[in-house]
Amino acid sequence: MTGKPAAEGRTGLLNGFAAYGMWGLVPLFWPLLMPAGAVEILAHRMVWSLLFVGVALLLVRRWAWLGELLRQPRRLALVALAAAVITVNWGVYIWAVNSGHVVEASLGYFINPLVTIAMGVLLLKERLRPAQWAAVGVGAAAVAVLTVGYGQPPWISLCLAFSFATYGLVKKKVDLDGVESLAAESAIQFLPALGYLMWLGSRGEATFGTEGTGHVLLLVASGLVTALPLVCFGAAAIRVPLSTLGLLQYMTPVFQFLLGVLYFKEAMPPERWAGFALVWLALTLLTWDALRTARRTARTLAEHRAAGRTTADGPRAGGTARTPEPEPIPAPVPVPAGPEAAAPSAGVPPRPDAPGSDTARSCP
């Protein structure tokens, strides 16, 4: 009886490691596409993503969502906004990697949960626990230290963090599953991207077809690089607990940081180490608080279930049977998807009565 759940759990973990591992190692891929510029790479990514995601949808035969989406102009507008925001995120990320800023790009995804929490407070009026306030404060101090270290604000990191956090906020309102979400956004991106590539070709500036067959195949593979981790993430999300995904998510920026320092040999003076140390401290506080809250919630639910079973058998002596109402259940841990994902980033555990407090659909 326990063999199947255990096997499902192992499959989920393997898919989770595969998804976050691929997103963590993707800085090795984008330089292979040079001499194509960041915008040309981005356009090819949009075009070929639609092809691969369309094939995935054909295989699973999931099309009912499309008719529903087209009949809801407000949701369609939100999908268009999500597509615009993730376009900025992807473009900045590709440019950063190919311009020698892998470490600064990794910082963007380290601080993304902190930015998401701050946006939850400012925009959704969510309440923070003391440990979360402390994490946000330490994160702000880290940005100040890094600003001194870089001689300017780490704008690449901030742009990636804020664009991905905004994307997550919009995606919570759209409420589409991963593959469907990427398909809808890629469909919106497709025509502008194709138009740009045709314009680039008319000027004789496109690298597609001019740099050999290998270059063509690599540009086409940009769509696969986008879609494959998404499929693995989807398989993990339905098989492993949210708290486990919340811990696995840190694989991505850790891998990127290590690649930036050890492989790309980017400079890390003492003030940058200090800034990163503060970011890691903030994330440690955030994760500890989330796991503690998850354990407390699980314990409370177990007590309520036990009390419910007792009162269901009849009233206790000298009292009236009553099943206590459980407290609101916070999400156990923030779970952004990988930086290369078309996915929302969950922030502070939402209140059930807060706008957009439905469970985020993670779709890398």
Coordinates of C-alpha atoms in Angstrom, one line a residue, residues 8 49 63 72 92-93 99 112 127 135 181 184 209 241 247 259 269 271 305 318 344:
E8 CA 5.4 8.8 -6.5
S49 CA 8.5 28.0 -27.0
W63 CA -7.6 22.6 -24.9
Q72 CA -13.0 36.4 -20.4
V92 CA 17.3 41.2 -18.9
Y93 CA 18.3 37.7 -17.8
S99 CA 27.3 40.3 -20.6
N112 CA 12.9 37.7 -5.2
R127 CA 0.3 41.2 7.6
A135 CA 14.0 39.1 6.9
S181 CA -0.1 29.5 -19.0
A184 CA -1.2 31.5 -23.7
G209 CA 20.8 30.6 -41.1
P241 CA 4.8 18.9 -0.6
L247 CA 13.5 24.4 -0.3
L259 CA 28.7 29.2 -12.0
P269 CA 35.2 41.7 -3.6
E271 CA 31.7 44.0 0.1
R305 CA -9.3 16.4 13.4
G318 CA -21.3 17.4 31.0
P344 CA 4.6 33.0 -10.4

